[in-house]
Short mmCIF file of C-alpha atoms in Angstrom, two decimals:
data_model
loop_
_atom_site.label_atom_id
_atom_site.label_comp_id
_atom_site.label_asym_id
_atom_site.label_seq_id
_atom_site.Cartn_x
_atom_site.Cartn_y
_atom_site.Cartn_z
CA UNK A 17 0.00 0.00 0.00
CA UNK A 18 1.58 3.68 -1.00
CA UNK A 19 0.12 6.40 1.64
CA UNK A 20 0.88 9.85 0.10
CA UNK A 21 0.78 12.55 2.73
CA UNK A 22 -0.57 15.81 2.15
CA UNK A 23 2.19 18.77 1.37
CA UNK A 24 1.43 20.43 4.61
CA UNK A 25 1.46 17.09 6.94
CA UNK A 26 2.98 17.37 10.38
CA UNK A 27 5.09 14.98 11.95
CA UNK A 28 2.60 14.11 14.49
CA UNK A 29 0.67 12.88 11.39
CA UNK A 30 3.03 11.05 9.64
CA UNK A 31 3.85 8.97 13.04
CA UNK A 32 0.03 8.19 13.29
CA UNK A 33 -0.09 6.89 10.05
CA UNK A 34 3.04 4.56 10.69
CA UNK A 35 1.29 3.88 14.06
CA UNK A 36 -1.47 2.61 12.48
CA UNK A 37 0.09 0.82 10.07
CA UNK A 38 1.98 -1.31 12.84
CA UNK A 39 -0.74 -1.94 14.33
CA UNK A 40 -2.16 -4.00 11.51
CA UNK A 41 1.30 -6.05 11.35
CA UNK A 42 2.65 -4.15 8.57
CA UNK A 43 5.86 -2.07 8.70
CA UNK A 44 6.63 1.13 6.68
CA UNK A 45 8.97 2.69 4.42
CA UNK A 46 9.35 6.03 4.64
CA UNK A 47 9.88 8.85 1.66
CA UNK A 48 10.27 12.21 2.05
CA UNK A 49 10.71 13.96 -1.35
CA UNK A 50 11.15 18.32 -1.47
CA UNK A 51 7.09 18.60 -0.85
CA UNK A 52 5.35 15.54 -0.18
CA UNK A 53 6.47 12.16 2.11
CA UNK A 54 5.16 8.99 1.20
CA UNK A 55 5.31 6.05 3.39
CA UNK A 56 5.29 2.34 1.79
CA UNK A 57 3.36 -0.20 3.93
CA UNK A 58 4.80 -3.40 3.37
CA UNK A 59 3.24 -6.22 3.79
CA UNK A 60 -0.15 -7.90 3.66
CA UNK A 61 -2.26 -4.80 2.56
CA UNK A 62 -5.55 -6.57 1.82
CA UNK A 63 -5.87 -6.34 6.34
CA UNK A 64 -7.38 -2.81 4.93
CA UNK A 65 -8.85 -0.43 2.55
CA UNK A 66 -7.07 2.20 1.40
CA UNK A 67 -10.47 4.59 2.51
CA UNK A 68 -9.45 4.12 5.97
CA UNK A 69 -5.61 5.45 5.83
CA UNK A 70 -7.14 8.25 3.77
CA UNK A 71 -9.34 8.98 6.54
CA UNK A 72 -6.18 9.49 8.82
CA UNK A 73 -5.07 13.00 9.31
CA UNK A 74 -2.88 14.42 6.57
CA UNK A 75 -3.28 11.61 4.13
CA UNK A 76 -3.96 12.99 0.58
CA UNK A 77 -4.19 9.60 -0.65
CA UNK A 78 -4.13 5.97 -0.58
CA UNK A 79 -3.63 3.64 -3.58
CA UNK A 80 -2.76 -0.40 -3.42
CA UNK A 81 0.31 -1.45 -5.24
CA UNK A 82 -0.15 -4.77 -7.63
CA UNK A 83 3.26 -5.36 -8.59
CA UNK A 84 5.54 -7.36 -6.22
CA UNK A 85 7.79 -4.83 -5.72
CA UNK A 86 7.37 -1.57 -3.49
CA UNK A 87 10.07 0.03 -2.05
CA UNK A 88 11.97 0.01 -5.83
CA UNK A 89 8.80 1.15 -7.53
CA UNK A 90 8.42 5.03 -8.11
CA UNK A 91 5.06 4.67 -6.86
CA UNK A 92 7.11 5.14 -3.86
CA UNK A 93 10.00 6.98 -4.60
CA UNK A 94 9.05 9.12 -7.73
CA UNK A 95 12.82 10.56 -7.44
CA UNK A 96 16.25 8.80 -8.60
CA UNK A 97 18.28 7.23 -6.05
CA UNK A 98 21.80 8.64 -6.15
CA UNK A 99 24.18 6.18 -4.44
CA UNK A 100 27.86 8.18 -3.67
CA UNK A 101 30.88 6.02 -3.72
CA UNK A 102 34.54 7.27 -3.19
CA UNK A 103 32.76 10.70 -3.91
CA UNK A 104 31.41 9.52 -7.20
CA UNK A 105 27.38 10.01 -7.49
CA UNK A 106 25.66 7.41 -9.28
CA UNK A 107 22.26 7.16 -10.39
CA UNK A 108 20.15 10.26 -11.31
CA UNK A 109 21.96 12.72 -13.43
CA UNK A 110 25.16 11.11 -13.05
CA UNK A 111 26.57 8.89 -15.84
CA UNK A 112 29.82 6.87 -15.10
CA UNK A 113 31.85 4.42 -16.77
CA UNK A 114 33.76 1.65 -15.32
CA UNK A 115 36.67 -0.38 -17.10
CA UNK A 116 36.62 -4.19 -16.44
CA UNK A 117 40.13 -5.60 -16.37
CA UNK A 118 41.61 -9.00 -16.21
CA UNK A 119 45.27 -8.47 -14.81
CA UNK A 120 46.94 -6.01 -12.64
CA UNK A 121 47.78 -3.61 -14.88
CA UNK A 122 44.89 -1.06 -13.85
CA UNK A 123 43.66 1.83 -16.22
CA UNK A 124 44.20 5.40 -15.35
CA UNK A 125 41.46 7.87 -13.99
CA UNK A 126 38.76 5.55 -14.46
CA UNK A 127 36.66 2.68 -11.89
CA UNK A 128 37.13 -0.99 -12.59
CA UNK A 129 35.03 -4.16 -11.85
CA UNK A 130 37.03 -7.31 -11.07
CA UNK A 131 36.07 -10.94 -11.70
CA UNK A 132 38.42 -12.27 -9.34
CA UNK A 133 36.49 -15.42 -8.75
CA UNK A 134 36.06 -16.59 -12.68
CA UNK A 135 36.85 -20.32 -13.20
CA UNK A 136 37.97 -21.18 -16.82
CA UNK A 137 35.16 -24.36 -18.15
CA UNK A 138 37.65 -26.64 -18.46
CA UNK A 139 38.79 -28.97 -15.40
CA UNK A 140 42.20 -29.09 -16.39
CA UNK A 141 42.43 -25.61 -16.15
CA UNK A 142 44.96 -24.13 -13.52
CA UNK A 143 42.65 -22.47 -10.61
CA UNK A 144 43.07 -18.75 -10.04
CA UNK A 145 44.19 -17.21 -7.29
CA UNK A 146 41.63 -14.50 -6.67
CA UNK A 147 42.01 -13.46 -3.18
CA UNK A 148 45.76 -12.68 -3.76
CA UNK A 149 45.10 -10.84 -6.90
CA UNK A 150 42.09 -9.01 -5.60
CA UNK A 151 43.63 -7.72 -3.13
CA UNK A 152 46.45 -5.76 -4.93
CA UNK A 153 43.93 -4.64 -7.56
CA UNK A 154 41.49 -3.15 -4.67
CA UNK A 155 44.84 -1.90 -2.97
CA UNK A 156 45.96 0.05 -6.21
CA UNK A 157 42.70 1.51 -7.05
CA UNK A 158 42.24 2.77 -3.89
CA UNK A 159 45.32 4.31 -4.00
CA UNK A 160 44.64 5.85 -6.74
CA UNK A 161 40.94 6.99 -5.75
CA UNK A 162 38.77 4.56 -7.65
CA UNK A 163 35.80 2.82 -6.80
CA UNK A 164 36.34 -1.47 -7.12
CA UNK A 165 33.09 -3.04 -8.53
CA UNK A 166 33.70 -6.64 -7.31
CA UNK A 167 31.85 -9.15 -8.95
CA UNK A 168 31.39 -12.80 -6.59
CA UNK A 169 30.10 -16.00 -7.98
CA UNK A 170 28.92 -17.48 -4.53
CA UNK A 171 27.46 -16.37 -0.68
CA UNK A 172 30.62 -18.21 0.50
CA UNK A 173 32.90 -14.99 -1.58
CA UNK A 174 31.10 -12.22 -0.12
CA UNK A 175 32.97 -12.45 3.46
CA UNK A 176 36.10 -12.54 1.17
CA UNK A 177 35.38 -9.67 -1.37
CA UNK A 178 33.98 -7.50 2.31
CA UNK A 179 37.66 -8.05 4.00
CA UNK A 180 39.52 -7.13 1.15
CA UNK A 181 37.29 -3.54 0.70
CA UNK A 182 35.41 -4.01 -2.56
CA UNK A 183 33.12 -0.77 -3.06
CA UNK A 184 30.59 -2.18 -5.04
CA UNK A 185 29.34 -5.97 -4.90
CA UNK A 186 28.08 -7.03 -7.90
CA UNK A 187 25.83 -10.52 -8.46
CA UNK A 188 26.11 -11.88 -11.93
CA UNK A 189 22.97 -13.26 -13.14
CA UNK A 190 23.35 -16.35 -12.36
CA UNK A 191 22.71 -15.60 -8.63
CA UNK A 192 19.58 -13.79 -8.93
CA UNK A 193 17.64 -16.86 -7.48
CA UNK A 194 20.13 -17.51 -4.78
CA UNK A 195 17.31 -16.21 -2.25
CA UNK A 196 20.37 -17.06 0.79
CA UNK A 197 22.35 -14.58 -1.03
CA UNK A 198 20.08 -11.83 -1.41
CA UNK A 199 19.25 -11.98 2.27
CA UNK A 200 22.90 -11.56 3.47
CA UNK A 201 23.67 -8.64 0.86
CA UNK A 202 20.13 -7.39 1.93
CA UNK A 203 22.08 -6.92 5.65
CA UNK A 204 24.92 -4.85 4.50
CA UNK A 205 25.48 -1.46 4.24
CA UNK A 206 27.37 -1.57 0.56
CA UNK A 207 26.25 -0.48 -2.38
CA UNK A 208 24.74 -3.98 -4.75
CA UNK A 209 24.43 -4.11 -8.31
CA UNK A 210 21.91 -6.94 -8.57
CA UNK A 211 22.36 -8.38 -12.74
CA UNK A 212 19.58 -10.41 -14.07
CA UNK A 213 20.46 -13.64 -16.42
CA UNK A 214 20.09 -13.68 -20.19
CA UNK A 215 16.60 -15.71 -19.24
CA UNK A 216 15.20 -13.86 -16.92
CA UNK A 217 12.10 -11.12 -17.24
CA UNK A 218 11.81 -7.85 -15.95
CA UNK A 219 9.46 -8.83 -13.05
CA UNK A 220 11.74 -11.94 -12.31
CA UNK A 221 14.64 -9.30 -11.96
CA UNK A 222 12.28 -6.58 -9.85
CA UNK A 223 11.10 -8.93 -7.06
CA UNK A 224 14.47 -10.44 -6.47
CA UNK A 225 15.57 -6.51 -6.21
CA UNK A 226 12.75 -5.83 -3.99
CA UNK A 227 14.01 -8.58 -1.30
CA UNK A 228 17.57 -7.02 -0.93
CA UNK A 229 15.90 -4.24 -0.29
CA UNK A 230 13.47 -5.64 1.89
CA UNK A 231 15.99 -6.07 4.27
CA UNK A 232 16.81 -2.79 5.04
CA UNK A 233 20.28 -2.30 2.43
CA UNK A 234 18.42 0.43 -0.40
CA UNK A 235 22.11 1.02 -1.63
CA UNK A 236 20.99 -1.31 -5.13
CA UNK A 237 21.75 -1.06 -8.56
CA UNK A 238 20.27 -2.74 -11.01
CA UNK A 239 22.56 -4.83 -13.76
CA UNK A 240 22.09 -5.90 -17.16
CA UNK A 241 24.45 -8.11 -18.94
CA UNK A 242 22.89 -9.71 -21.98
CA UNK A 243 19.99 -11.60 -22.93
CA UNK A 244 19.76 -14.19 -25.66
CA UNK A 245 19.97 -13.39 -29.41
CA UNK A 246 18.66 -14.96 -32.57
CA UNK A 247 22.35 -13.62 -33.95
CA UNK A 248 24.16 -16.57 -34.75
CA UNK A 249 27.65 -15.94 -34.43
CA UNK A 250 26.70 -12.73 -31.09
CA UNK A 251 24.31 -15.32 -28.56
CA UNK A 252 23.98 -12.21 -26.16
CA UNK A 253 22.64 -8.39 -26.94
CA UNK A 254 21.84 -6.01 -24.81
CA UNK A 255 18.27 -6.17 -23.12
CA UNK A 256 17.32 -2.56 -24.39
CA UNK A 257 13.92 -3.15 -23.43
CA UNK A 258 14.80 -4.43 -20.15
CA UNK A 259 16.78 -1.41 -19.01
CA UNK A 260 13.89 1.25 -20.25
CA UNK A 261 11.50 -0.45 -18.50
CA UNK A 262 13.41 -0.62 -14.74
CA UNK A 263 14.24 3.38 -15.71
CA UNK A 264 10.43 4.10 -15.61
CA UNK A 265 8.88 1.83 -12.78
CA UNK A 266 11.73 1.77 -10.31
CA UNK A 267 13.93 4.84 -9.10
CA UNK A 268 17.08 2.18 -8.95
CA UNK A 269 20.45 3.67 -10.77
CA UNK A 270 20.97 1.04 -14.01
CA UNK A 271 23.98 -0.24 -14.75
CA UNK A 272 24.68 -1.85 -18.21
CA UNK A 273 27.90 -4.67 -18.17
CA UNK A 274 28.73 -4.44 -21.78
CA UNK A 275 32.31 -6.08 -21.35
CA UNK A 276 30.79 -9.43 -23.31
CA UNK A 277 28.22 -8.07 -25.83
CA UNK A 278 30.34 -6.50 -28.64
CA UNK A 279 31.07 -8.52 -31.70
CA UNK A 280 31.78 -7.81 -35.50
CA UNK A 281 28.64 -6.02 -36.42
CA UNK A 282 28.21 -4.55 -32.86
CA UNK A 283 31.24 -2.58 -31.72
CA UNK A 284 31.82 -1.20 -28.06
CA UNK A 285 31.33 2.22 -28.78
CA UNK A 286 27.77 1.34 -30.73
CA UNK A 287 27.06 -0.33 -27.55
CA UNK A 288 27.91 2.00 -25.19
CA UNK A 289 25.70 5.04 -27.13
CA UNK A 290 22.97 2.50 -27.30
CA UNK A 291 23.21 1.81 -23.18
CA UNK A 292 22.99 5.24 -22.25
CA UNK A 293 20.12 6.24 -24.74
CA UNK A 294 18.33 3.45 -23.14
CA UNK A 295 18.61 5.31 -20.00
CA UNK A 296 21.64 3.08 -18.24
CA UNK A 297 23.92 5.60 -15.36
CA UNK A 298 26.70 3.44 -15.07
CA UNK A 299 28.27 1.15 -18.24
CA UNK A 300 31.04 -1.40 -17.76
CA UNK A 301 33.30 -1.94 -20.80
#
């Protein structure tokens, strides 16, 4: 259920509308934009009608939400969330790239995301050692200013990728369902770029979101990576669709991983215009 408050509601008001709200065994969210707050009670809303929260003084109005999601949807927070990292705004008005590298030698001036955890297919394969590696990288980048987007392939990385001071953790698609992951990055307080796979749907992508948040940690990002093709020779494009639909039902920064996608007909500079006149913040190259 979305409560808007009158403009002129006190905060007597606004804590008798979160009283109430309680009471029914629902807890709020609370947004409070230049001229108007609106609380988000989340929960089961059908214990009432939204008559009698507009009936509550300083409630303008009442609406109930049908999507699965609530706190991400704008129904909520009309405004862009702006997550700041290392200084760096992101979300909003703020665009951003960041470089994904492979070794230690580290671009200049610019963010990176790491894939320290990456396991070649092949069982014959030499394993990595990521912890050692990530360490220096996050070390120099620091050093140098930089924001480290960390990407982890497991829950059992995330104590790991926390010790050695990654900015930004970021959960590759294939995680999205991992419902004991989202729950533990749902109790931090670092920012979360949550990617969706190539199979997934928007809504899939939205309600897993919404459970991060749901646990109290609103510093999310949303990721696309790539979604199947009917290209033969390029399996992956950019969801396009995908990333202008999260930009108009969810206030969530967007960040587009385009590191994979580019291929003979589809260069990285094609892709990156495309991204950001979709309406991505952030692109990874």
């Amino acid at each position: 259920m979305i409560i808007v408050m009158q403009r002129q509601a006190t905060e007597t008001q606004i804590n008798s509308v979160i009283s109430y709200i309680r009471e029914r065994g629902l807890h709020e969210h609370i947004s409070r934009g230049e001229e108007r707050t609106i609380i988000g009670a989340v929960g089961d809303e059908r214990v009432f009608e939204p008559r009698e929260l507009e009936a509550l003084a300083g409630v303008e109005k009442a609406m109930r939400v049908l999507q699965d999601w609530r706190i991400i949807s704008r129904e909520t927070k009309a405004e862009d969330t702006v997550i700041t990292v290392r200084g760096q705004q992101l979300g909003g008005n703020h665009h951003q790239l960041v470089a994904s590298v492979t070794n230690s030698q580290l671009p200049e001036n610019i963010n990176i995301f790491i894939d320290p955890f990456f396991q070649a297919a092949s069982p014959y394969t030499p394993p990595s050692q990521p912890r050692t590696n990530m360490q220096q990288q996050i070390a120099i980048a620091h050093k140098a200013g930089k924001s480290v987007w960390l990407r982890i392939r497991d829950v059992r990385q995330l104590e790991p990728a926390l010790q050695a001071e990654a900015d930004i953790i970021y959960l590759g698609g294939e995680l999205m369902s991992n419902r004991t992951l989202l729950n533990e990055v749902g109790c931090l307080n670092i920012p979360v770029v949550l990617c969706k796979d190539k199979h997934h749907q928007v809504d899939d992508w939205l309600i897993a979101a919404e459970h991060i948040a749901l646990k109290g940690n609103h510093h999310l990002m949303l990721g696309e990576a790539g979604t199947l093709s009917l290209e033969r020779n390029a399996p992956y494009r950019l969801d396009v669709e995908a990333i202008v639909k999260a930009r108009k039902i969810t206030h969530l920064p967007i960040v587009a991983n385009i590191s994979h996608l580019a291929h003979a007909y589809m260069d990285s500079t094609t892709l990156m215009q495309i991204a950001q006149a979709a309406g991505a913040h952030i692109i990874i190259y």
